[in-house]
């Protein structure tokens, strides 16, 4: 069906075959709902003979109507990335390990109060579960090495709505991270400076880091590495001092064991329940494990699985041993005191080595926990910006101030939500920790589920290692059990969790239903107000609806298979609000264009009358990231609204190299 006289020429060609008796929109105009497709709109990038990437970069400019050739400089890059030096193993580890190792500063106290003498066992079980998640995360990172963690995984394996659900949980996890870390930091500071009040200094820290983030100060790998070294050295010093103290007074451990057994008499089932309860609350000690997946594109090749290994080793080494040494050093009354849950290790430092270690640990705790607050601000900015780019959050949140070019609306809104959550829970760190744990465990469970969907629907993606199905199921079941256990232990956390989860979900859901909401508003205005007042407002609403509906998306296809093309259409209808799909085929020789591609696109355009379906043919040496970048710029389609079928092992590039192109269906 491609026997136009233009075929084979080394010149720019435009081929349009509109439906018989129907007109195409004027040049530059957006299509109306149900407009006929622009079949076979062919863009030939040929300038004569063979081309290198430099030739394309310097000479290929697509103007869809005139097909003119100009010479702008363009460079392929990710849709929301900047040029940064790739991080090595230890710099990358320090950023995420500061988050996960800071949790041991408050996990030891909470686990001891819940599981009693079985706290080290509960902490060890968490390390076992985390070992299983190493393989789950490594497989996903190899198959989809894209920033965004669970959101990106579910976006490329399930639907946009499910990915948005995961993003809501991630938002709540970031909120809880900031509040719990700030509260714990001030708890340690109060032990050093008793005159301060924890509640107002916690609010002060949250506001302070909002101002810092507004000023453009974000995570620095070198600063994070210095804090990581200080924190690791401090924890090692604490363990050495605790071991020495235990050697001098070994009776403390046996006294504490007897006191706990006397205070909690019971049979084997009761002891197993305490271990399980300790396991549930100890899950707080692995929060931050997902951090590395959120900046995987900034890491050198092969670094991501090493960061997972290093984080697991830190958790498996420090958490159980610190939990055991606390019972070997501190008296039972101190271990069980609710006021010591947030800063138990500083009591251990004071009892083990005196004031110098107490001050060292206190300063270290304040630094690393305040660093976790900053990480939460940086993380929420990246997540909300990505969601806004994907039109899951209002576009207004992308606005940046002229002072430091930071997203001030995101920062101020996040600060307000964090402060309000802290006030609503009446400054109770235990409840805050429960909300934190539930939101984080929900994200981990979704990640394990996303891994199984990845195996099922995206199994062709090349990976270096695979987690077994049973491993993914066991990891998911373990975190779900911990999630349910936390709710059983403290049912009040469900109320606070649902309040904020519902608030975030309403915003996201309204973005998915914004066309229906605008239509309702149009009818309401038209039926409520006189025509002379409502006409202009109705026209503005209709323009907004058309603007949403007429934003094009693109699907790259290498074949003319109807099932694949139909899946792409169904995915577009179910996940995007647009009425305009552009099916694109990149070819190097006209003989390679699938024979039935034009016919099938015409057929599908008739089958889906409310969706305009274009066929765009682009002549280029090969389908590669630079070609994707050029198409995105010339046709003004963001790369996160470009889709491909799942590539196989013979695909020359990694999905991450395409700059945000989404995997939407199997091939």
Tab-separated table of N, CA and C in Angstrom, residues 157-307:
chain	number	residue	atom	x	y	z
A	157	UNK	N	4.435	-1.794	33.929
A	157	UNK	CA	3.972	-3.181	33.958
A	157	UNK	C	2.466	-3.304	34.144
A	158	UNK	N	1.833	-2.308	34.756
A	158	UNK	CA	0.388	-2.383	34.988
A	158	UNK	C	-0.272	-1.171	34.348
A	159	UNK	N	-1.116	-0.500	35.079
A	159	UNK	CA	-1.814	0.673	34.539
A	159	UNK	C	-1.349	1.929	35.254
A	160	UNK	N	-1.677	3.048	34.662
A	160	UNK	CA	-1.289	4.335	35.238
A	160	UNK	C	-1.987	4.576	36.570
A	161	UNK	N	-3.209	4.092	36.714
A	161	UNK	CA	-3.948	4.293	37.961
A	161	UNK	C	-3.315	3.518	39.112
A	162	UNK	N	-2.855	2.287	38.850
A	162	UNK	CA	-2.188	1.511	39.895
A	162	UNK	C	-0.858	2.157	40.267
A	163	UNK	N	-0.132	2.649	39.265
A	163	UNK	CA	1.117	3.356	39.547
A	163	UNK	C	0.849	4.607	40.376
A	164	UNK	N	-0.256	5.287	40.090
A	164	UNK	CA	-0.616	6.482	40.861
A	164	UNK	C	-0.935	6.117	42.308
A	165	UNK	N	-1.557	4.944	42.513
A	165	UNK	CA	-1.810	4.464	43.873
A	165	UNK	C	-0.500	4.289	44.627
A	166	UNK	N	0.486	3.679	43.976
A	166	UNK	CA	1.795	3.500	44.605
A	166	UNK	C	2.434	4.843	44.915
A	167	UNK	N	2.255	5.807	44.021
A	167	UNK	CA	2.843	7.132	44.255
A	167	UNK	C	2.193	7.818	45.452
A	168	UNK	N	0.900	7.597	45.661
A	168	UNK	CA	0.229	8.154	46.849
A	168	UNK	C	0.833	7.580	48.120
A	169	UNK	N	1.096	6.278	48.116
A	169	UNK	CA	1.729	5.648	49.270
A	169	UNK	C	3.152	6.157	49.457
A	170	UNK	N	3.867	6.369	48.360
A	170	UNK	CA	5.226	6.903	48.459
A	170	UNK	C	5.212	8.318	49.021
A	171	UNK	N	4.229	9.116	48.605
A	171	UNK	CA	4.098	10.473	49.151
A	171	UNK	C	3.904	10.427	50.663
A	172	UNK	N	3.023	9.545	51.110
A	172	UNK	CA	2.771	9.422	52.543
A	172	UNK	C	4.010	8.898	53.268
A	173	UNK	N	4.770	8.033	52.612
A	173	UNK	CA	6.011	7.539	53.202
A	173	UNK	C	7.012	8.676	53.376
A	174	UNK	N	7.122	9.551	52.372
A	174	UNK	CA	8.018	10.700	52.487
A	174	UNK	C	7.571	11.644	53.605
A	175	UNK	N	6.259	11.857	53.717
A	175	UNK	CA	5.729	12.722	54.783
A	175	UNK	C	6.099	12.152	56.147
A	176	UNK	N	5.864	10.863	56.320
A	176	UNK	CA	6.172	10.214	57.590
A	176	UNK	C	7.674	10.205	57.856
A	177	UNK	N	8.476	10.014	56.811
A	177	UNK	CA	9.933	10.036	56.961
A	177	UNK	C	10.383	11.355	57.554
A	178	UNK	N	9.895	12.445	56.994
A	178	UNK	CA	10.312	13.773	57.450
A	178	UNK	C	9.933	13.992	58.909
A	179	UNK	N	8.694	13.637	59.266
A	179	UNK	CA	8.217	13.916	60.623
A	179	UNK	C	8.907	13.011	61.649
A	180	UNK	N	8.989	11.709	61.363
A	180	UNK	CA	9.622	10.784	62.304
A	180	UNK	C	11.106	11.121	62.475
A	181	UNK	N	11.790	11.410	61.379
A	181	UNK	CA	13.215	11.726	61.466
A	181	UNK	C	13.448	13.011	62.243
A	182	UNK	N	12.627	14.030	61.982
A	182	UNK	CA	12.773	15.295	62.709
A	182	UNK	C	12.494	15.106	64.192
A	183	UNK	N	11.460	14.338	64.530
A	183	UNK	CA	11.130	14.088	65.938
A	183	UNK	C	12.244	13.323	66.637
A	184	UNK	N	12.773	12.302	65.968
A	184	UNK	CA	13.848	11.515	66.569
A	184	UNK	C	15.109	12.355	66.745
A	185	UNK	N	15.403	13.196	65.758
A	185	UNK	CA	16.578	14.072	65.869
A	185	UNK	C	16.465	14.978	67.088
A	186	UNK	N	15.293	15.544	67.293
A	186	UNK	CA	15.105	16.444	68.429
A	186	UNK	C	15.050	15.675	69.753
A	187	UNK	N	14.643	14.422	69.728
A	187	UNK	CA	14.686	13.600	70.946
A	187	UNK	C	16.125	13.384	71.388
A	188	UNK	N	17.015	13.130	70.419
A	188	UNK	CA	18.429	12.987	70.749
A	188	UNK	C	19.023	14.321	71.197
A	189	UNK	N	18.604	15.415	70.538
A	189	UNK	CA	19.121	16.724	70.926
A	189	UNK	C	18.676	17.100	72.337
A	190	UNK	N	17.456	16.745	72.705
A	190	UNK	CA	16.955	17.062	74.046
A	190	UNK	C	17.766	16.352	75.120
A	191	UNK	N	18.249	15.167	74.816
A	191	UNK	CA	19.075	14.463	75.792
A	191	UNK	C	20.377	15.226	76.045
A	192	UNK	N	20.862	15.935	74.992
A	192	UNK	CA	22.078	16.734	75.144
A	192	UNK	C	21.781	18.124	75.699
A	193	UNK	N	20.625	18.683	75.287
A	193	UNK	CA	20.214	20.028	75.726
A	193	UNK	C	18.821	19.902	76.327
A	194	UNK	N	18.702	19.577	77.602
A	194	UNK	CA	17.396	19.289	78.203
A	194	UNK	C	16.408	20.447	78.169
A	195	UNK	N	16.871	21.663	77.965
A	195	UNK	CA	15.975	22.818	78.041
A	195	UNK	C	15.007	22.908	76.858
A	196	UNK	N	15.302	22.256	75.753
A	196	UNK	CA	14.456	22.407	74.573
A	196	UNK	C	13.171	21.586	74.716
A	197	UNK	N	12.145	22.002	73.975
A	197	UNK	CA	10.893	21.257	73.883
A	197	UNK	C	10.854	20.540	72.535
A	198	UNK	N	10.601	19.240	72.569
A	198	UNK	CA	10.691	18.446	71.343
A	198	UNK	C	9.678	18.893	70.304
A	199	UNK	N	8.450	19.206	70.727
A	199	UNK	CA	7.399	19.438	69.739
A	199	UNK	C	7.654	20.674	68.902
A	200	UNK	N	8.091	21.788	69.540
A	200	UNK	CA	8.264	22.989	68.719
A	200	UNK	C	9.593	22.983	67.964
A	201	UNK	N	10.608	22.300	68.512
A	201	UNK	CA	11.850	22.195	67.752
A	201	UNK	C	11.681	21.266	66.548
A	202	UNK	N	10.825	20.246	66.683
A	202	UNK	CA	10.530	19.375	65.537
A	202	UNK	C	9.861	20.171	64.417
A	203	UNK	N	8.867	20.975	64.776
A	203	UNK	CA	8.226	21.828	63.775
A	203	UNK	C	9.240	22.806	63.179
A	204	UNK	N	10.139	23.293	64.023
A	204	UNK	CA	11.168	24.204	63.527
A	204	UNK	C	12.091	23.554	62.523
A	205	UNK	N	12.463	22.293	62.773
A	205	UNK	CA	13.331	21.570	61.834
A	205	UNK	C	12.634	21.377	60.489
A	206	UNK	N	11.358	21.008	60.528
A	206	UNK	CA	10.609	20.799	59.277
A	206	UNK	C	10.546	22.095	58.467
A	207	UNK	N	10.265	23.205	59.152
A	207	UNK	CA	10.195	24.507	58.469
A	207	UNK	C	11.579	24.930	57.984
A	208	UNK	N	12.609	24.697	58.819
A	208	UNK	CA	13.977	25.078	58.445
A	208	UNK	C	14.398	24.395	57.152
A	209	UNK	N	14.127	23.099	57.033
A	209	UNK	CA	14.555	22.393	55.825
A	209	UNK	C	13.674	22.727	54.625
A	210	UNK	N	12.465	23.214	54.876
A	210	UNK	CA	11.676	23.758	53.769
A	210	UNK	C	12.366	24.996	53.203
A	211	UNK	N	12.867	25.857	54.092
A	211	UNK	CA	13.580	27.054	53.643
A	211	UNK	C	14.889	26.688	52.959
A	212	UNK	N	15.583	25.692	53.507
A	212	UNK	CA	16.833	25.238	52.897
A	212	UNK	C	16.579	24.712	51.485
A	213	UNK	N	15.528	23.923	51.337
A	213	UNK	CA	15.202	23.352	50.026
A	213	UNK	C	14.740	24.438	49.062
A	214	UNK	N	14.002	25.421	49.562
A	214	UNK	CA	13.617	26.553	48.715
A	214	UNK	C	14.843	27.287	48.189
A	215	UNK	N	15.899	27.288	49.003
A	215	UNK	CA	17.124	27.947	48.580
A	215	UNK	C	17.941	27.159	47.583
A	216	UNK	N	17.502	25.951	47.279
A	216	UNK	CA	18.171	25.172	46.244
A	216	UNK	C	19.234	24.238	46.760
A	217	UNK	N	19.343	24.034	48.074
A	217	UNK	CA	20.337	23.122	48.628
A	217	UNK	C	19.742	21.721	48.662
A	218	UNK	N	20.355	20.789	47.972
A	218	UNK	CA	19.866	19.408	47.917
A	218	UNK	C	20.967	18.452	48.366
A	219	UNK	N	20.685	17.175	48.250
A	219	UNK	CA	21.658	16.171	48.671
A	219	UNK	C	22.952	16.305	47.875
A	220	UNK	N	24.064	16.304	48.555
A	220	UNK	CA	25.372	16.257	47.919
A	220	UNK	C	25.972	14.900	48.207
A	221	UNK	N	26.494	14.241	47.176
A	221	UNK	CA	27.045	12.899	47.370
A	221	UNK	C	28.241	12.940	48.320
A	222	UNK	N	29.066	13.973	48.211
A	222	UNK	CA	30.240	14.050	49.080
A	222	UNK	C	29.856	14.320	50.528
A	223	UNK	N	28.884	15.216	50.728
A	223	UNK	CA	28.411	15.479	52.086
A	223	UNK	C	27.762	14.218	52.661
A	224	UNK	N	26.940	13.543	51.826
A	224	UNK	CA	26.295	12.307	52.274
A	224	UNK	C	27.338	11.256	52.634
A	225	UNK	N	28.419	11.192	51.854
A	225	UNK	CA	29.470	10.218	52.135
A	225	UNK	C	30.166	10.536	53.460
A	226	UNK	N	30.416	11.823	53.725
A	226	UNK	CA	31.052	12.210	54.989
A	226	UNK	C	30.153	11.857	56.175
A	227	UNK	N	28.855	12.135	56.053
A	227	UNK	CA	27.914	11.785	57.129
A	227	UNK	C	27.854	10.277	57.315
A	228	UNK	N	27.867	9.538	56.203
A	228	UNK	CA	27.819	8.075	56.274
A	228	UNK	C	29.039	7.526	57.012
A	229	UNK	N	30.220	8.065	56.706
A	229	UNK	CA	31.429	7.620	57.386
A	229	UNK	C	31.367	7.942	58.881
A	230	UNK	N	30.909	9.149	59.215
A	230	UNK	CA	30.771	9.521	60.625
A	230	UNK	C	29.768	8.621	61.332
A	231	UNK	N	28.639	8.379	60.668
A	231	UNK	CA	27.587	7.570	61.281
A	231	UNK	C	28.050	6.126	61.479
A	232	UNK	N	28.691	5.570	60.454
A	232	UNK	CA	29.181	4.191	60.566
A	232	UNK	C	30.241	4.078	61.660
A	233	UNK	N	31.163	5.033	61.689
A	233	UNK	CA	32.194	5.024	62.723
A	233	UNK	C	31.617	5.152	64.119
A	234	UNK	N	30.582	5.996	64.253
A	234	UNK	CA	29.948	6.175	65.564
A	234	UNK	C	29.256	4.895	66.016
A	235	UNK	N	28.539	4.237	65.112
A	235	UNK	CA	27.862	2.991	65.475
A	235	UNK	C	28.867	1.899	65.842
A	236	UNK	N	29.991	1.841	65.098
A	236	UNK	CA	31.023	0.853	65.432
A	236	UNK	C	31.625	1.145	66.806
A	237	UNK	N	31.856	2.432	67.096
A	237	UNK	CA	32.388	2.803	68.411
A	237	UNK	C	31.410	2.417	69.516
A	238	UNK	N	30.113	2.619	69.235
A	238	UNK	CA	29.098	2.243	70.219
A	238	UNK	C	29.091	0.736	70.452
A	239	UNK	N	29.251	-0.035	69.395
A	239	UNK	CA	29.256	-1.489	69.540
A	239	UNK	C	30.488	-1.968	70.310
A	240	UNK	N	31.623	-1.366	70.024
A	240	UNK	CA	32.842	-1.745	70.750
A	240	UNK	C	32.702	-1.398	72.225
A	241	UNK	N	32.217	-0.168	72.508
A	241	UNK	CA	32.055	0.247	73.900
A	241	UNK	C	31.029	-0.626	74.616
A	242	UNK	N	29.935	-0.962	73.911
A	242	UNK	CA	28.918	-1.822	74.509
A	242	UNK	C	29.442	-3.215	74.793
A	243	UNK	N	30.283	-3.729	73.902
A	243	UNK	CA	30.858	-5.067	74.106
A	243	UNK	C	31.802	-5.077	75.303
A	244	UNK	N	32.588	-4.009	75.420
A	244	UNK	CA	33.496	-3.913	76.569
A	244	UNK	C	32.705	-3.843	77.871
A	245	UNK	N	31.632	-3.039	77.867
A	245	UNK	CA	30.811	-2.923	79.065
A	245	UNK	C	30.152	-4.261	79.418
A	246	UNK	N	29.716	-4.984	78.393
A	246	UNK	CA	29.115	-6.306	78.632
A	246	UNK	C	30.135	-7.275	79.225
A	247	UNK	N	31.388	-7.191	78.764
A	247	UNK	CA	32.439	-8.060	79.291
A	247	UNK	C	32.698	-7.765	80.769
A	248	UNK	N	32.560	-6.469	81.150
A	248	UNK	CA	32.782	-6.092	82.545
A	248	UNK	C	31.582	-6.422	83.432
A	249	UNK	N	30.378	-6.423	82.854
A	249	UNK	CA	29.178	-6.681	83.665
A	249	UNK	C	28.250	-7.626	82.920
A	250	UNK	N	28.637	-8.893	82.764
A	250	UNK	CA	27.816	-9.835	81.993
A	250	UNK	C	26.484	-10.173	82.661
A	251	UNK	N	26.362	-9.862	83.959
A	251	UNK	CA	25.130	-10.203	84.674
A	251	UNK	C	23.939	-9.367	84.237
A	252	UNK	N	24.188	-8.207	83.612
A	252	UNK	CA	23.085	-7.312	83.219
A	252	UNK	C	22.162	-8.015	82.230
A	253	UNK	N	22.730	-8.735	81.270
A	253	UNK	CA	21.911	-9.411	80.265
A	253	UNK	C	21.020	-10.467	80.917
A	254	UNK	N	21.583	-11.273	81.808
A	254	UNK	CA	20.784	-12.322	82.452
A	254	UNK	C	19.716	-11.722	83.362
A	255	UNK	N	20.038	-10.599	84.035
A	255	UNK	CA	19.042	-9.934	84.880
A	255	UNK	C	17.881	-9.404	84.040
A	256	UNK	N	18.223	-8.782	82.912
A	256	UNK	CA	17.171	-8.256	82.029
A	256	UNK	C	16.313	-9.384	81.464
A	257	UNK	N	16.954	-10.483	81.098
A	257	UNK	CA	16.219	-11.632	80.553
A	257	UNK	C	15.225	-12.167	81.589
A	258	UNK	N	15.695	-12.297	82.832
A	258	UNK	CA	14.815	-12.799	83.902
A	258	UNK	C	13.695	-11.812	84.205
A	259	UNK	N	14.010	-10.527	84.215
A	259	UNK	CA	12.993	-9.511	84.501
A	259	UNK	C	11.911	-9.497	83.426
A	260	UNK	N	12.323	-9.657	82.182
A	260	UNK	CA	11.340	-9.657	81.093
A	260	UNK	C	10.483	-10.915	81.137
A	261	UNK	N	11.096	-12.057	81.455
A	261	UNK	CA	10.331	-13.309	81.555
A	261	UNK	C	9.332	-13.238	82.706
A	262	UNK	N	9.726	-12.577	83.788
A	262	UNK	CA	8.825	-12.426	84.931
A	262	UNK	C	7.692	-11.449	84.612
A	263	UNK	N	8.007	-10.395	83.879
A	263	UNK	CA	7.000	-9.378	83.550
A	263	UNK	C	6.025	-9.872	82.484
A	264	UNK	N	6.456	-10.825	81.652
A	264	UNK	CA	5.599	-11.327	80.570
A	264	UNK	C	5.585	-12.853	80.593
A	265	UNK	N	4.977	-13.437	81.601
A	265	UNK	CA	4.898	-14.903	81.630
A	265	UNK	C	3.925	-15.398	80.562
A	266	UNK	N	4.195	-16.534	80.011
A	266	UNK	CA	3.296	-17.075	78.995
A	266	UNK	C	3.875	-18.303	78.346
A	267	UNK	N	3.058	-18.946	77.532
A	267	UNK	CA	3.502	-20.167	76.857
A	267	UNK	C	4.241	-19.820	75.568
A	268	UNK	N	4.537	-20.862	74.818
A	268	UNK	CA	5.294	-20.672	73.574
A	268	UNK	C	4.559	-19.774	72.591
A	269	UNK	N	3.240	-19.928	72.513
A	269	UNK	CA	2.464	-19.104	71.583
A	269	UNK	C	2.580	-17.617	71.927
A	270	UNK	N	2.557	-17.315	73.213
A	270	UNK	CA	2.686	-15.915	73.636
A	270	UNK	C	4.057	-15.363	73.259
A	271	UNK	N	5.096	-16.166	73.402
A	271	UNK	CA	6.445	-15.717	73.048
A	271	UNK	C	6.576	-15.536	71.533
A	272	UNK	N	5.978	-16.454	70.781
A	272	UNK	CA	6.012	-16.317	69.319
A	272	UNK	C	5.275	-15.061	68.863
A	273	UNK	N	4.179	-14.739	69.553
A	273	UNK	CA	3.456	-13.522	69.199
A	273	UNK	C	4.310	-12.289	69.477
A	274	UNK	N	5.066	-12.289	70.585
A	274	UNK	CA	5.937	-11.151	70.874
A	274	UNK	C	7.022	-11.014	69.803
A	275	UNK	N	7.541	-12.148	69.353
A	275	UNK	CA	8.543	-12.098	68.274
A	275	UNK	C	7.917	-11.520	67.008
A	276	UNK	N	6.684	-11.986	66.716
A	276	UNK	CA	6.000	-11.472	65.523
A	276	UNK	C	5.707	-9.980	65.658
A	277	UNK	N	5.238	-9.555	66.835
A	277	UNK	CA	4.962	-8.132	67.046
A	277	UNK	C	6.240	-7.315	66.909
A	278	UNK	N	7.338	-7.858	67.443
A	278	UNK	CA	8.621	-7.172	67.284
A	278	UNK	C	9.057	-7.115	65.832
A	279	UNK	N	8.799	-8.193	65.101
A	279	UNK	CA	9.093	-8.220	63.663
A	279	UNK	C	8.321	-7.119	62.938
A	280	UNK	N	7.068	-6.945	63.321
A	280	UNK	CA	6.219	-5.948	62.648
A	280	UNK	C	6.749	-4.535	62.864
A	281	UNK	N	7.026	-4.186	64.111
A	281	UNK	CA	7.498	-2.822	64.377
A	281	UNK	C	8.943	-2.643	63.923
A	282	UNK	N	9.713	-3.734	63.859
A	282	UNK	CA	11.103	-3.648	63.407
A	282	UNK	C	11.201	-3.375	61.916
A	283	UNK	N	10.091	-3.559	61.196
A	283	UNK	CA	10.089	-3.227	59.769
A	283	UNK	C	10.421	-1.765	59.544
A	284	UNK	N	10.252	-0.968	60.592
A	284	UNK	CA	10.647	0.439	60.512
A	284	UNK	C	12.145	0.564	60.245
A	285	UNK	N	12.904	-0.471	60.599
A	285	UNK	CA	14.348	-0.431	60.433
A	285	UNK	C	14.843	-0.624	59.021
A	286	UNK	N	13.969	-0.936	58.083
A	286	UNK	CA	14.406	-1.095	56.686
A	286	UNK	C	13.823	-0.018	55.794
A	287	UNK	N	13.168	0.966	56.396
A	287	UNK	CA	12.675	2.086	55.589
A	287	UNK	C	13.871	2.812	54.993
A	288	UNK	N	13.807	3.058	53.730
A	288	UNK	CA	14.929	3.650	53.017
A	288	UNK	C	15.562	2.688	52.031
A	289	UNK	N	15.188	1.400	52.103
A	289	UNK	CA	15.768	0.425	51.181
A	289	UNK	C	15.393	0.744	49.736
A	290	UNK	N	14.233	1.376	49.544
A	290	UNK	CA	13.790	1.701	48.188
A	290	UNK	C	14.471	2.943	47.628
A	291	UNK	N	15.252	3.656	48.466
A	291	UNK	CA	15.822	4.934	48.046
A	291	UNK	C	16.720	4.788	46.830
A	292	UNK	N	17.540	3.740	46.800
A	292	UNK	CA	18.486	3.570	45.695
A	292	UNK	C	17.773	3.452	44.354
A	293	UNK	N	16.585	2.814	44.353
A	293	UNK	CA	15.826	2.664	43.104
A	293	UNK	C	15.294	4.000	42.601
A	294	UNK	N	15.237	5.010	43.463
A	294	UNK	CA	14.714	6.307	43.057
A	294	UNK	C	15.734	7.159	42.313
A	295	UNK	N	17.025	6.782	42.355
A	295	UNK	CA	18.023	7.547	41.584
A	295	UNK	C	18.975	6.598	40.845
A	296	UNK	N	18.419	5.506	40.340
A	296	UNK	CA	19.235	4.486	39.670
A	296	UNK	C	19.897	5.024	38.397
A	297	UNK	N	19.267	5.982	37.722
A	297	UNK	CA	19.838	6.529	36.496
A	297	UNK	C	21.078	7.370	36.760
A	298	UNK	N	21.262	7.829	38.004
A	298	UNK	CA	22.438	8.623	38.347
A	298	UNK	C	23.605	7.746	38.809
A	299	UNK	N	23.427	6.420	38.771
A	299	UNK	CA	24.471	5.505	39.218
A	299	UNK	C	25.205	4.894	38.029
A	300	UNK	N	26.475	4.607	38.218
A	300	UNK	CA	27.252	3.947	37.172
A	300	UNK	C	26.715	2.540	36.928
A	301	UNK	N	26.948	1.976	35.742
A	301	UNK	CA	26.481	0.611	35.464
A	301	UNK	C	27.021	-0.381	36.493
A	302	UNK	N	26.137	-1.255	36.976
A	302	UNK	CA	26.535	-2.272	37.924
A	302	UNK	C	26.561	-1.834	39.373
A	303	UNK	N	26.321	-0.555	39.641
A	303	UNK	CA	26.394	-0.045	41.014
A	303	UNK	C	25.136	-0.373	41.803
A	304	UNK	N	23.979	-0.370	41.152
A	304	UNK	CA	22.706	-0.531	41.862
A	304	UNK	C	22.652	-1.803	42.716
A	305	UNK	N	22.958	-2.988	42.170
A	305	UNK	CA	22.911	-4.183	43.039
A	305	UNK	C	23.921	-4.122	44.178
A	306	UNK	N	25.030	-3.410	43.987
A	306	UNK	CA	26.005	-3.272	45.070
A	306	UNK	C	25.456	-2.402	46.199
A	307	UNK	N	24.695	-1.374	45.861
A	307	UNK	CA	24.083	-0.558	46.919
A	307	UNK	C	23.069	-1.380	47.710
